[in-house]
mmCIF file of C-alpha atoms in Angstrom:
data_model
loop_
_atom_site.group_PDB
_atom_site.id
_atom_site.type_symbol
_atom_site.label_atom_id
_atom_site.label_comp_id
_atom_site.label_asym_id
_atom_site.label_seq_id
_atom_site.Cartn_x
_atom_site.Cartn_y
_atom_site.Cartn_z
ATOM 1 C CA MET A 1 0.000 0.000 0.000
ATOM 2 C CA LYS A 2 2.783 2.417 0.918
ATOM 3 C CA ASN A 3 4.651 1.690 -2.309
ATOM 4 C CA MET A 4 1.516 2.305 -4.321
ATOM 5 C CA LEU A 5 0.810 5.607 -2.573
ATOM 6 C CA ALA A 6 4.409 6.717 -2.934
ATOM 7 C CA VAL A 7 3.928 7.052 -6.669
ATOM 8 C CA LEU A 8 0.408 8.502 -6.525
ATOM 9 C CA PRO A 9 1.254 12.209 -6.909
ATOM 10 C CA MET A 10 3.467 11.548 -9.945
ATOM 11 C CA SER A 11 0.857 9.258 -11.478
ATOM 12 C CA LEU A 12 -1.743 11.975 -11.054
ATOM 13 C CA LEU A 13 0.517 14.465 -12.794
ATOM 14 C CA LEU A 14 1.317 12.095 -15.637
ATOM 15 C CA LEU A 15 -2.306 11.184 -16.218
ATOM 16 C CA ALA A 16 -3.517 14.751 -16.007
ATOM 17 C CA GLY A 17 -0.569 16.249 -17.885
ATOM 18 C CA PRO A 18 -2.014 16.442 -21.394
ATOM 19 C CA SER A 19 -4.834 18.672 -20.164
ATOM 20 C CA TRP A 20 -2.368 21.542 -19.894
ATOM 21 C CA ALA A 21 0.763 20.338 -21.683
ATOM 22 C CA GLU A 22 -0.823 19.794 -25.059
ATOM 23 C CA GLU A 23 -3.315 21.870 -26.976
ATOM 24 C CA PRO A 24 -6.055 19.552 -28.264
ATOM 25 C CA GLU A 25 -6.955 19.751 -31.907
ATOM 26 C CA ALA A 26 -9.611 22.362 -32.528
ATOM 27 C CA GLY A 27 -13.078 20.979 -33.045
ATOM 28 C CA PRO A 28 -16.674 22.148 -33.032
ATOM 29 C CA PHE A 29 -16.870 22.150 -29.247
ATOM 30 C CA MET A 30 -13.583 23.966 -28.662
ATOM 31 C CA GLU A 31 -15.409 27.242 -29.218
ATOM 32 C CA LEU A 32 -17.058 26.879 -25.809
ATOM 33 C CA PRO A 33 -15.603 29.081 -23.038
ATOM 34 C CA GLN A 34 -12.890 27.430 -20.946
ATOM 35 C CA ARG A 35 -12.841 30.112 -18.250
ATOM 36 C CA VAL A 36 -15.217 31.922 -15.951
ATOM 37 C CA PRO A 37 -17.073 34.569 -17.974
ATOM 38 C CA THR A 38 -16.312 38.170 -17.081
ATOM 39 C CA PRO A 39 -19.040 40.195 -15.346
ATOM 40 C CA ASP A 40 -19.644 42.050 -18.611
ATOM 41 C CA GLU A 41 -20.054 38.759 -20.478
ATOM 42 C CA VAL A 42 -22.500 37.458 -17.898
ATOM 43 C CA SER A 43 -24.456 40.711 -18.067
ATOM 44 C CA ALA A 44 -24.602 40.477 -21.857
ATOM 45 C CA VAL A 45 -26.247 37.054 -21.625
ATOM 46 C CA SER A 46 -28.125 37.190 -18.313
ATOM 47 C CA PRO A 47 -28.309 40.522 -16.484
ATOM 48 C CA ALA A 48 -30.265 38.843 -13.690
ATOM 49 C CA LEU A 49 -27.555 36.201 -13.161
ATOM 50 C CA ALA A 50 -24.923 38.933 -13.054
ATOM 51 C CA ALA A 51 -26.913 40.799 -10.402
ATOM 52 C CA TYR A 52 -27.503 37.654 -8.327
ATOM 53 C CA THR A 53 -23.819 36.759 -8.547
ATOM 54 C CA ARG A 54 -22.673 40.183 -7.426
ATOM 55 C CA ASN A 55 -25.336 41.170 -4.911
ATOM 56 C CA LEU A 56 -26.519 37.843 -3.528
ATOM 57 C CA LEU A 57 -23.750 35.267 -3.858
ATOM 58 C CA LEU A 58 -20.552 37.291 -3.491
ATOM 59 C CA ASP A 59 -21.722 40.193 -1.330
ATOM 60 C CA GLU A 60 -24.144 38.274 0.889
ATOM 61 C CA VAL A 61 -23.765 34.482 0.976
ATOM 62 C CA TRP A 62 -19.963 34.514 1.117
ATOM 63 C CA GLU A 63 -20.134 37.063 3.949
ATOM 64 C CA ARG A 64 -22.571 35.126 6.142
ATOM 65 C CA GLU A 65 -21.556 34.259 9.668
ATOM 66 C CA GLY A 66 -21.496 30.641 10.740
ATOM 67 C CA LEU A 67 -18.766 29.470 8.387
ATOM 68 C CA SER A 68 -15.401 31.097 7.803
ATOM 69 C CA GLN A 69 -14.297 32.256 4.377
ATOM 70 C CA ARG A 70 -11.621 29.576 4.540
ATOM 71 C CA ASP A 71 -14.179 26.845 5.181
ATOM 72 C CA ARG A 72 -16.460 28.192 2.461
ATOM 73 C CA SER A 73 -13.579 27.861 0.023
ATOM 74 C CA LEU A 74 -12.955 24.233 1.034
ATOM 75 C CA VAL A 75 -16.671 23.442 0.691
ATOM 76 C CA THR A 76 -16.818 25.089 -2.734
ATOM 77 C CA ILE A 77 -13.676 23.406 -4.082
ATOM 78 C CA ALA A 78 -14.958 20.021 -2.888
ATOM 79 C CA ALA A 79 -18.300 20.613 -4.618
ATOM 80 C CA LEU A 80 -16.683 21.651 -7.906
ATOM 81 C CA ILE A 81 -14.322 18.656 -7.942
ATOM 82 C CA ALA A 82 -17.132 16.248 -7.033
ATOM 83 C CA ARG A 83 -19.233 17.610 -9.893
ATOM 84 C CA ASN A 84 -16.238 17.900 -12.271
ATOM 85 C CA GLN A 85 -17.069 21.553 -12.961
ATOM 86 C CA VAL A 86 -13.718 22.801 -14.124
ATOM 87 C CA ILE A 87 -14.442 26.281 -15.417
ATOM 88 C CA GLU A 88 -14.910 27.843 -11.967
ATOM 89 C CA LEU A 89 -12.190 25.782 -10.272
ATOM 90 C CA PRO A 90 -9.218 28.123 -11.035
ATOM 91 C CA TYR A 91 -11.039 31.101 -9.514
ATOM 92 C CA HIS A 92 -11.971 29.152 -6.398
ATOM 93 C CA ILE A 93 -8.567 27.534 -5.853
ATOM 94 C CA ASN A 94 -6.991 30.995 -6.059
ATOM 95 C CA ARG A 95 -9.653 32.386 -3.750
ATOM 96 C CA ALA A 96 -9.053 29.527 -1.305
ATOM 97 C CA LEU A 97 -5.334 30.260 -1.191
ATOM 98 C CA ASP A 98 -6.117 33.945 -0.640
ATOM 99 C CA ASN A 99 -8.520 32.920 2.156
ATOM 100 C CA GLY A 100 -5.786 31.073 4.030
ATOM 101 C CA VAL A 101 -6.186 27.533 2.727
ATOM 102 C CA LYS A 102 -2.653 26.142 2.504
ATOM 103 C CA PRO A 103 -1.307 24.670 -0.741
ATOM 104 C CA ALA A 104 -0.888 21.388 1.157
ATOM 105 C CA GLU A 105 -4.609 21.422 1.976
ATOM 106 C CA VAL A 106 -5.580 22.033 -1.651
ATOM 107 C CA SER A 107 -3.292 19.174 -2.678
ATOM 108 C CA GLU A 108 -4.663 16.853 -0.021
ATOM 109 C CA THR A 109 -8.271 17.728 -0.865
ATOM 110 C CA ILE A 110 -7.635 16.620 -4.441
ATOM 111 C CA THR A 111 -6.019 13.377 -3.233
ATOM 112 C CA HIS A 112 -8.901 12.715 -0.843
ATOM 113 C CA LEU A 113 -11.546 13.304 -3.483
ATOM 114 C CA ALA A 114 -9.876 10.875 -5.869
ATOM 115 C CA PHE A 115 -11.350 8.227 -3.560
ATOM 116 C CA TYR A 116 -14.704 9.939 -2.992
ATOM 117 C CA SER A 117 -15.351 11.361 -6.483
ATOM 118 C CA GLY A 118 -13.147 9.156 -8.657
ATOM 119 C CA TRP A 119 -9.665 9.385 -10.167
ATOM 120 C CA PRO A 120 -10.822 11.171 -13.355
ATOM 121 C CA ASN A 121 -12.308 14.070 -11.362
ATOM 122 C CA ALA A 122 -9.153 14.320 -9.253
ATOM 123 C CA ASN A 123 -6.916 14.283 -12.317
ATOM 124 C CA THR A 124 -8.968 17.068 -13.865
ATOM 125 C CA ALA A 125 -8.460 19.108 -10.688
ATOM 126 C CA VAL A 126 -4.714 18.382 -10.815
ATOM 127 C CA GLY A 127 -4.564 19.937 -14.270
ATOM 128 C CA VAL A 128 -6.142 23.122 -12.905
ATOM 129 C CA ALA A 129 -4.103 23.268 -9.708
ATOM 130 C CA TYR A 130 -0.837 22.625 -11.555
ATOM 131 C CA ARG A 131 -1.006 25.951 -13.379
ATOM 132 C CA ILE A 132 -2.053 27.840 -10.265
ATOM 133 C CA PHE A 133 0.757 26.342 -8.199
ATOM 134 C CA GLU A 134 3.211 27.165 -10.983
ATOM 135 C CA ASP A 135 1.981 30.773 -11.218
ATOM 136 C CA ARG A 136 2.204 31.224 -7.446
ATOM 137 C CA GLY A 137 5.614 29.592 -7.113
ATOM 138 C CA ILE A 138 4.262 26.768 -4.956
ATOM 139 C CA THR A 139 6.873 24.018 -4.812
ATOM 140 C CA ALA A 140 6.936 20.367 -3.771
ATOM 141 C CA ASP A 141 8.308 21.154 -0.322
ATOM 142 C CA GLN A 142 4.988 22.922 0.464
ATOM 143 C CA LEU A 143 2.931 19.833 -0.399
ATOM 144 C CA PRO A 144 2.112 16.690 1.595
ATOM 145 C CA SER A 145 4.482 13.757 1.384
ATOM 146 C CA ALA A 146 3.262 10.670 -0.421
ATOM 147 C CA SER A 147 4.043 8.592 2.681
ATOM 148 C CA PRO A 148 3.849 10.796 5.787
ATOM 149 C CA GLU A 149 3.740 9.705 9.397
ATOM 150 C CA LEU A 150 0.074 8.930 9.900
ATOM 151 C CA LEU A 151 -2.202 10.314 12.597
ATOM 152 C CA PRO A 152 -3.161 8.041 15.517
ATOM 153 C CA LEU A 153 -5.943 5.543 14.819
ATOM 154 C CA ASP A 154 -9.057 5.285 17.003
ATOM 155 C CA LYS A 155 -8.846 1.503 17.184
ATOM 156 C CA GLU A 156 -12.184 0.968 18.906
ATOM 157 C CA ALA A 157 -14.162 3.067 16.423
ATOM 158 C CA GLU A 158 -12.362 1.504 13.462
ATOM 159 C CA ALA A 159 -13.003 -2.015 14.772
ATOM 160 C CA LYS A 160 -16.746 -1.283 14.971
ATOM 161 C CA ARG A 161 -16.818 0.256 11.487
ATOM 162 C CA ARG A 162 -14.856 -2.625 10.025
ATOM 163 C CA GLU A 163 -17.041 -5.295 11.632
ATOM 164 C CA TYR A 164 -20.221 -3.584 10.430
ATOM 165 C CA VAL A 165 -19.037 -3.241 6.832
ATOM 166 C CA ASP A 166 -17.487 -6.716 6.728
ATOM 167 C CA ASN A 167 -20.692 -8.336 7.958
ATOM 168 C CA LEU A 168 -22.892 -6.313 5.624
ATOM 169 C CA TYR A 169 -20.899 -6.380 2.393
ATOM 170 C CA GLY A 170 -18.025 -8.843 2.795
ATOM 171 C CA ASP A 171 -19.757 -11.441 0.629
ATOM 172 C CA VAL A 172 -20.866 -8.881 -1.965
ATOM 173 C CA SER A 173 -17.503 -7.358 -2.876
ATOM 174 C CA PRO A 174 -14.508 -8.503 -0.828
ATOM 175 C CA GLY A 175 -12.282 -6.182 -2.857
ATOM 176 C CA VAL A 176 -14.282 -3.060 -2.006
ATOM 177 C CA VAL A 177 -14.420 -4.055 1.667
ATOM 178 C CA HIS A 178 -10.665 -4.744 1.710
ATOM 179 C CA TYR A 179 -9.712 -1.378 0.194
ATOM 180 C CA THR A 180 -12.274 0.490 2.291
ATOM 181 C CA THR A 181 -10.302 -0.649 5.318
ATOM 182 C CA GLU A 182 -6.745 -0.715 4.016
ATOM 183 C CA ALA A 183 -6.708 2.271 1.653
ATOM 184 C CA LEU A 184 -9.314 4.577 3.171
ATOM 185 C CA PHE A 185 -9.572 4.139 6.922
ATOM 186 C CA LEU A 186 -6.113 2.787 7.741
ATOM 187 C CA ASP A 187 -4.323 5.184 5.402
ATOM 188 C CA LEU A 188 -6.121 8.054 3.612
ATOM 189 C CA TRP A 189 -8.141 9.189 6.638
ATOM 190 C CA LEU A 190 -4.993 9.212 8.791
ATOM 191 C CA ARG A 191 -2.943 11.422 6.488
ATOM 192 C CA PRO A 192 -2.020 14.698 8.242
ATOM 193 C CA GLY A 193 -2.342 16.950 5.165
ATOM 194 C CA LEU A 194 -5.894 17.776 6.245
ATOM 195 C CA SER A 195 -7.098 17.914 9.832
ATOM 196 C CA PRO A 196 -9.747 15.269 10.633
ATOM 197 C CA ARG A 197 -12.368 18.042 10.785
ATOM 198 C CA ASN A 198 -11.449 19.465 7.393
ATOM 199 C CA ARG A 199 -11.201 16.020 5.821
ATOM 200 C CA SER A 200 -14.732 15.362 7.034
ATOM 201 C CA LEU A 201 -15.825 18.804 5.826
ATOM 202 C CA VAL A 202 -14.721 18.182 2.239
ATOM 203 C CA THR A 203 -16.163 14.646 2.306
ATOM 204 C CA VAL A 204 -19.626 15.774 3.423
ATOM 205 C CA SER A 205 -19.534 18.648 0.919
ATOM 206 C CA ALA A 206 -18.607 16.319 -1.945
ATOM 207 C CA LEU A 207 -21.301 13.791 -1.010
ATOM 208 C CA VAL A 208 -24.048 16.421 -0.889
ATOM 209 C CA ALA A 209 -22.832 18.035 -4.116
ATOM 210 C CA ALA A 210 -22.874 14.669 -5.885
ATOM 211 C CA GLY A 211 -26.313 13.788 -4.505
ATOM 212 C CA LYS A 212 -24.993 10.813 -2.499
ATOM 213 C CA VAL A 213 -27.114 11.478 0.579
ATOM 214 C CA GLU A 214 -27.203 7.823 1.642
ATOM 215 C CA GLN A 215 -23.528 8.202 2.630
ATOM 216 C CA VAL A 216 -24.088 11.433 4.566
ATOM 217 C CA PRO A 217 -25.216 10.122 8.007
ATOM 218 C CA PHE A 218 -21.962 8.268 8.706
ATOM 219 C CA HIS A 219 -19.787 11.110 7.454
ATOM 220 C CA LEU A 220 -21.791 13.933 9.014
ATOM 221 C CA ASN A 221 -21.643 12.191 12.384
ATOM 222 C CA ARG A 222 -17.923 11.663 11.870
ATOM 223 C CA ALA A 223 -17.520 15.352 10.924
ATOM 224 C CA MET A 224 -19.277 16.475 14.099
ATOM 225 C CA ASP A 225 -17.230 14.027 16.170
ATOM 226 C CA ASN A 226 -14.186 15.629 14.527
ATOM 227 C CA GLY A 227 -15.226 19.129 15.621
ATOM 228 C CA LEU A 228 -17.645 20.476 12.992
ATOM 229 C CA THR A 229 -20.426 22.259 14.858
ATOM 230 C CA GLN A 230 -24.119 22.005 14.039
ATOM 231 C CA ASP A 231 -24.182 25.679 13.042
ATOM 232 C CA GLU A 232 -21.248 25.122 10.691
ATOM 233 C CA ALA A 233 -22.846 22.003 9.191
ATOM 234 C CA SER A 234 -26.037 23.975 8.636
ATOM 235 C CA GLU A 235 -24.135 26.720 6.854
ATOM 236 C CA VAL A 236 -22.363 24.164 4.653
ATOM 237 C CA LEU A 237 -25.795 23.434 3.183
ATOM 238 C CA THR A 238 -26.408 27.130 2.571
ATOM 239 C CA GLN A 239 -23.135 27.412 0.648
ATOM 240 C CA LEU A 240 -23.841 24.234 -1.313
ATOM 241 C CA ALA A 241 -27.281 25.419 -2.356
ATOM 242 C CA TYR A 242 -25.527 27.888 -4.651
ATOM 243 C CA TYR A 243 -22.728 25.606 -5.854
ATOM 244 C CA ALA A 244 -24.554 22.269 -6.130
ATOM 245 C CA GLY A 245 -28.135 23.472 -6.565
ATOM 246 C CA TRP A 246 -31.252 23.519 -4.430
ATOM 247 C CA PRO A 247 -32.411 19.962 -5.339
ATOM 248 C CA ASN A 248 -29.216 18.362 -4.000
ATOM 249 C CA VAL A 249 -29.418 20.413 -0.815
ATOM 250 C CA PHE A 250 -33.113 19.706 -0.255
ATOM 251 C CA SER A 251 -32.372 16.002 -0.693
ATOM 252 C CA ALA A 252 -29.756 16.342 2.065
ATOM 253 C CA LEU A 253 -31.873 18.447 4.458
ATOM 254 C CA PRO A 254 -33.886 15.529 5.927
ATOM 255 C CA VAL A 255 -30.657 13.584 6.458
ATOM 256 C CA PHE A 256 -28.998 16.480 8.278
ATOM 257 C CA LYS A 257 -32.169 17.028 10.327
ATOM 258 C CA LYS A 258 -32.206 13.384 11.450
ATOM 259 C CA VAL A 259 -28.518 13.424 12.400
ATOM 260 C CA PHE A 260 -28.963 16.676 14.363
ATOM 261 C CA ALA A 261 -31.994 15.258 16.198
ATOM 262 C CA GLU A 262 -30.280 11.993 17.075
ATOM 263 C CA ARG A 263 -27.294 13.851 18.499
#
């Protein structure tokens, strides 16, 4: 497992490389915008959207109490990666770095979401982050090691989780059950590049953004055990309403309500 993870960052770069290293051949769809439209461009197409973006989203939602600007950036990046929405990702990675998110945390969020949103989505995010890191002079010594000293394991909690999953799904897919333990909970979740709270924060955000509400109870409880407050969890939904859409958030609301009530 350690040997495999030791080559992960390079493999991500190699797989994602062509997205910025080579210009694809022009085709009928290459005329589509590959960047966030300017305010003037948005106004030319949808004056109402421009007004909502400026007056509601940027001037109001992003300024709400209950969740720091830094946390809002992590939530937003997680949502964009989970939904593979690349056009806004450069703006929000830059904004996250300006809001105090460390390069190591951006890097580790991408690594984490490879497991929770899939390798292709993570590789797409690598292609975006590569240019930003290059422009900002962010170097390898500012990024998490491939094989760091792991955080302590809560052996009792992990034993309960493992027994539950093994009993429920061990006969269905032994491979999934094996890697859920060995790759996720005995390795990925113990990496120090993100605090346990922030790792839970990006996981819950990605699950809601992708509409995977059946996975939310376990991870929301874990997030709150890791220090995310109920007020902060509530405000995560407010942020995600704008970046993942009202239907995904309303699907998650009953799940959050049940978790809050049971706690």
